[in-house]
């Protein structure tokens, strides 16, 4: 990512037509990924921790995955179509420390599902979730539905804007040493029998 940002800073690398036609250059991706990486470190994430992305194909998904890989986090990609039972099982199985979800997305109500799994969410501060059902989960990051015009914040959660906010006054943390063969992704597949 850094090499491409140096060689071709103004070349467009991503275009998201469903996100108001957002396009990002190599330099913009590098800058945004570095901000998210720093904020994840500030939130207490450490190399080897796991984060779940329960998001469709959006720029937030791409940037968060790249930021997590940059600091040695392991990203668990989960289908946005998962309902309560599947989501809880996958989160327990992978031992995630953080999850990125939409509040609602079309007919899916991710935040509502998370509150059923972790009712403690309404009583905690962001980053301090203490759930008996998901003991390793501490951070819930909520993105507002792109179908809604107003932005909402929710008790016990971080907004994606907070995670992506450039805090230039904050002290820069050193990135953990990440090796080429370090794990960076857990991807579940479905076995079908005929």
Tab-separated table of C-alpha atoms in Angstrom:
chain	number	residue	atom	x	y	z
A	1	UNK	CA	0.000	0.000	0.000
A	2	UNK	CA	2.788	2.452	0.897
A	3	UNK	CA	4.718	1.670	-2.277
A	4	UNK	CA	1.702	2.277	-4.494
A	5	UNK	CA	0.886	5.494	-2.632
A	6	UNK	CA	4.422	6.708	-3.309
A	7	UNK	CA	4.539	5.614	-6.951
A	8	UNK	CA	0.983	6.476	-7.975
A	9	UNK	CA	-0.536	8.748	-5.320
A	10	UNK	CA	-3.252	10.220	-7.544
A	11	UNK	CA	-4.330	7.002	-9.292
A	12	UNK	CA	-7.794	5.834	-8.322
A	13	UNK	CA	-7.665	2.458	-6.660
A	14	UNK	CA	-11.282	2.039	-5.489
A	15	UNK	CA	-14.597	3.275	-6.782
A	16	UNK	CA	-17.797	2.707	-4.805
A	17	UNK	CA	-20.780	3.691	-7.009
A	18	UNK	CA	-23.294	2.736	-4.282
A	19	UNK	CA	-21.568	5.109	-1.787
A	20	UNK	CA	-22.474	8.343	-3.556
A	21	UNK	CA	-19.888	7.533	-6.237
A	22	UNK	CA	-16.953	7.712	-3.814
A	23	UNK	CA	-13.558	7.157	-5.431
A	24	UNK	CA	-10.305	6.826	-3.508
A	25	UNK	CA	-6.743	7.238	-4.745
A	26	UNK	CA	-3.762	5.268	-3.446
A	27	UNK	CA	-2.735	8.258	-1.315
A	28	UNK	CA	-6.250	8.660	0.139
A	29	UNK	CA	-6.502	4.962	0.978
A	30	UNK	CA	-3.093	5.033	2.682
A	31	UNK	CA	-4.014	8.116	4.727
A	32	UNK	CA	-7.413	6.752	5.823
A	33	UNK	CA	-6.009	3.309	6.651
A	34	UNK	CA	-3.282	4.866	8.806
A	35	UNK	CA	-5.874	6.899	10.727
A	36	UNK	CA	-8.049	3.834	11.370
A	37	UNK	CA	-4.981	1.777	12.355
A	38	UNK	CA	-3.917	4.391	14.910
A	39	UNK	CA	-7.433	4.625	16.339
A	40	UNK	CA	-7.716	0.839	16.660
A	41	UNK	CA	-4.420	0.820	18.572
A	42	UNK	CA	-5.715	3.675	20.769
A	43	UNK	CA	-8.816	1.588	21.501
A	44	UNK	CA	-6.568	-1.159	22.906
A	45	UNK	CA	-6.406	-3.610	20.024
A	46	UNK	CA	-3.172	-5.602	19.853
A	47	UNK	CA	-1.571	-7.826	17.264
A	48	UNK	CA	-3.429	-11.147	17.101
A	49	UNK	CA	-6.755	-9.741	18.338
A	50	UNK	CA	-9.758	-10.532	16.180
A	51	UNK	CA	-12.353	-8.177	14.762
A	52	UNK	CA	-15.545	-9.162	12.974
A	53	UNK	CA	-16.875	-7.307	9.945
A	54	UNK	CA	-20.586	-7.915	9.438
A	55	UNK	CA	-20.807	-5.475	6.561
A	56	UNK	CA	-21.663	-5.500	2.876
A	57	UNK	CA	-19.108	-4.461	0.240
A	58	UNK	CA	-18.489	-0.839	1.220
A	59	UNK	CA	-15.490	1.425	1.521
A	60	UNK	CA	-15.657	1.057	5.324
A	61	UNK	CA	-15.192	-2.705	4.921
A	62	UNK	CA	-12.154	-2.282	2.686
A	63	UNK	CA	-10.493	0.398	4.826
A	64	UNK	CA	-11.110	-1.460	8.087
A	65	UNK	CA	-9.748	-4.729	6.686
A	66	UNK	CA	-6.588	-2.996	5.424
A	67	UNK	CA	-6.119	-1.126	8.714
A	68	UNK	CA	-6.551	-4.332	10.728
A	69	UNK	CA	-4.026	-6.193	8.560
A	70	UNK	CA	-1.544	-3.330	8.900
A	71	UNK	CA	-1.438	-3.712	12.695
A	72	UNK	CA	-1.670	-7.508	12.821
A	73	UNK	CA	-5.335	-7.960	13.692
A	74	UNK	CA	-7.207	-10.977	12.366
A	75	UNK	CA	-10.380	-10.030	10.526
A	76	UNK	CA	-13.383	-12.349	10.673
A	77	UNK	CA	-15.662	-11.737	7.692
A	78	UNK	CA	-19.260	-12.642	8.543
A	79	UNK	CA	-22.290	-12.516	6.303
A	80	UNK	CA	-24.587	-9.532	6.907
A	81	UNK	CA	-27.453	-11.991	6.433
A	82	UNK	CA	-26.624	-13.869	9.657
A	83	UNK	CA	-29.329	-13.748	12.270
A	84	UNK	CA	-29.015	-14.064	16.043
A	85	UNK	CA	-28.115	-17.757	16.361
A	86	UNK	CA	-25.522	-17.754	13.557
A	87	UNK	CA	-23.985	-14.464	14.622
A	88	UNK	CA	-23.651	-15.441	18.272
A	89	UNK	CA	-22.143	-18.827	17.345
A	90	UNK	CA	-19.567	-17.269	14.988
A	91	UNK	CA	-18.592	-14.539	17.467
A	92	UNK	CA	-18.115	-17.106	20.261
A	93	UNK	CA	-16.230	-19.496	17.998
A	94	UNK	CA	-13.748	-16.853	16.833
A	95	UNK	CA	-13.354	-14.954	20.128
A	96	UNK	CA	-13.559	-11.509	18.551
A	97	UNK	CA	-12.612	-8.433	20.579
A	98	UNK	CA	-14.495	-6.030	18.292
A	99	UNK	CA	-17.322	-6.080	15.794
A	100	UNK	CA	-18.293	-3.654	13.016
A	101	UNK	CA	-22.006	-3.642	12.139
A	102	UNK	CA	-24.673	-1.455	10.580
A	103	UNK	CA	-27.436	-0.297	12.901
A	104	UNK	CA	-29.885	-1.464	10.224
A	105	UNK	CA	-29.348	-2.457	6.639
A	106	UNK	CA	-32.416	-2.991	4.485
A	107	UNK	CA	-34.356	-5.643	6.452
A	108	UNK	CA	-31.432	-6.585	8.709
A	109	UNK	CA	-31.329	-5.145	12.207
A	110	UNK	CA	-27.761	-5.836	13.354
A	111	UNK	CA	-27.744	-3.509	16.352
A	112	UNK	CA	-31.026	-4.966	17.590
A	113	UNK	CA	-29.540	-8.477	17.261
A	114	UNK	CA	-26.392	-7.444	19.166
A	115	UNK	CA	-28.514	-5.998	21.971
A	116	UNK	CA	-30.358	-9.316	22.271
A	117	UNK	CA	-27.045	-11.185	22.515
A	118	UNK	CA	-25.440	-8.547	24.766
A	119	UNK	CA	-28.122	-6.586	26.653
A	120	UNK	CA	-25.253	-5.084	28.692
A	121	UNK	CA	-24.500	-2.879	25.675
A	122	UNK	CA	-27.090	-0.337	26.805
A	123	UNK	CA	-25.368	0.049	30.186
A	124	UNK	CA	-21.664	0.182	29.296
A	125	UNK	CA	-19.232	2.744	27.955
A	126	UNK	CA	-17.800	2.243	24.460
A	127	UNK	CA	-14.991	-0.308	24.573
A	128	UNK	CA	-15.985	-1.663	27.971
A	129	UNK	CA	-18.587	-4.279	27.116
A	130	UNK	CA	-18.670	-7.079	29.691
A	131	UNK	CA	-20.952	-9.789	28.345
A	132	UNK	CA	-21.192	-13.271	29.869
A	133	UNK	CA	-22.360	-14.635	26.492
A	134	UNK	CA	-19.427	-13.090	24.567
A	135	UNK	CA	-16.675	-12.528	27.152
A	136	UNK	CA	-13.952	-11.559	24.645
A	137	UNK	CA	-16.096	-8.896	22.894
A	138	UNK	CA	-15.315	-5.389	24.164
A	139	UNK	CA	-15.908	-3.061	21.201
A	140	UNK	CA	-19.028	-2.637	19.064
A	141	UNK	CA	-18.595	-0.202	16.178
A	142	UNK	CA	-21.829	0.898	14.525
A	143	UNK	CA	-22.191	2.351	11.052
A	144	UNK	CA	-25.359	4.232	10.241
A	145	UNK	CA	-27.447	2.779	7.456
A	146	UNK	CA	-26.615	4.427	4.138
A	147	UNK	CA	-30.355	4.454	3.450
A	148	UNK	CA	-30.990	6.908	6.306
A	149	UNK	CA	-30.118	10.583	6.077
A	150	UNK	CA	-29.636	11.301	9.791
A	151	UNK	CA	-26.658	10.041	11.803
A	152	UNK	CA	-27.348	8.393	15.127
A	153	UNK	CA	-25.115	7.324	17.974
A	154	UNK	CA	-25.873	4.472	20.324
A	155	UNK	CA	-25.066	3.883	23.987
A	156	UNK	CA	-22.158	1.513	24.595
A	157	UNK	CA	-20.881	1.678	21.023
A	158	UNK	CA	-18.372	3.546	18.909
A	159	UNK	CA	-19.523	5.170	15.690
A	160	UNK	CA	-17.497	4.407	12.587
A	161	UNK	CA	-16.872	8.147	12.314
A	162	UNK	CA	-15.030	7.987	15.670
A	163	UNK	CA	-12.876	5.107	14.429
A	164	UNK	CA	-12.122	6.916	11.149
A	165	UNK	CA	-11.620	10.366	12.713
A	166	UNK	CA	-8.195	11.945	12.222
A	167	UNK	CA	-6.995	12.949	15.679
A	168	UNK	CA	-3.868	14.789	14.629
A	169	UNK	CA	-3.161	15.848	18.215
A	170	UNK	CA	-3.101	12.244	19.438
A	171	UNK	CA	0.265	10.580	19.983
A	172	UNK	CA	1.201	8.274	17.104
A	173	UNK	CA	1.687	4.703	18.220
A	174	UNK	CA	4.231	2.386	16.650
A	175	UNK	CA	2.729	-0.404	14.581
A	176	UNK	CA	3.381	-3.945	15.764
A	177	UNK	CA	5.817	-5.955	13.633
A	178	UNK	CA	3.664	-7.857	11.131
A	179	UNK	CA	5.206	-10.701	9.132
A	180	UNK	CA	4.055	-11.976	5.735
A	181	UNK	CA	2.869	-15.290	7.173
A	182	UNK	CA	0.950	-13.813	10.139
A	183	UNK	CA	-2.751	-14.690	9.994
A	184	UNK	CA	-5.003	-11.830	8.886
A	185	UNK	CA	-8.328	-13.398	7.896
A	186	UNK	CA	-10.834	-15.969	9.068
A	187	UNK	CA	-13.386	-16.718	6.397
A	188	UNK	CA	-16.204	-19.175	6.908
A	189	UNK	CA	-17.559	-21.170	4.012
A	190	UNK	CA	-20.729	-23.154	3.619
A	191	UNK	CA	-20.645	-26.841	2.863
A	192	UNK	CA	-23.505	-27.925	0.691
A	193	UNK	CA	-24.504	-31.503	0.100
A	194	UNK	CA	-26.458	-32.574	-2.922
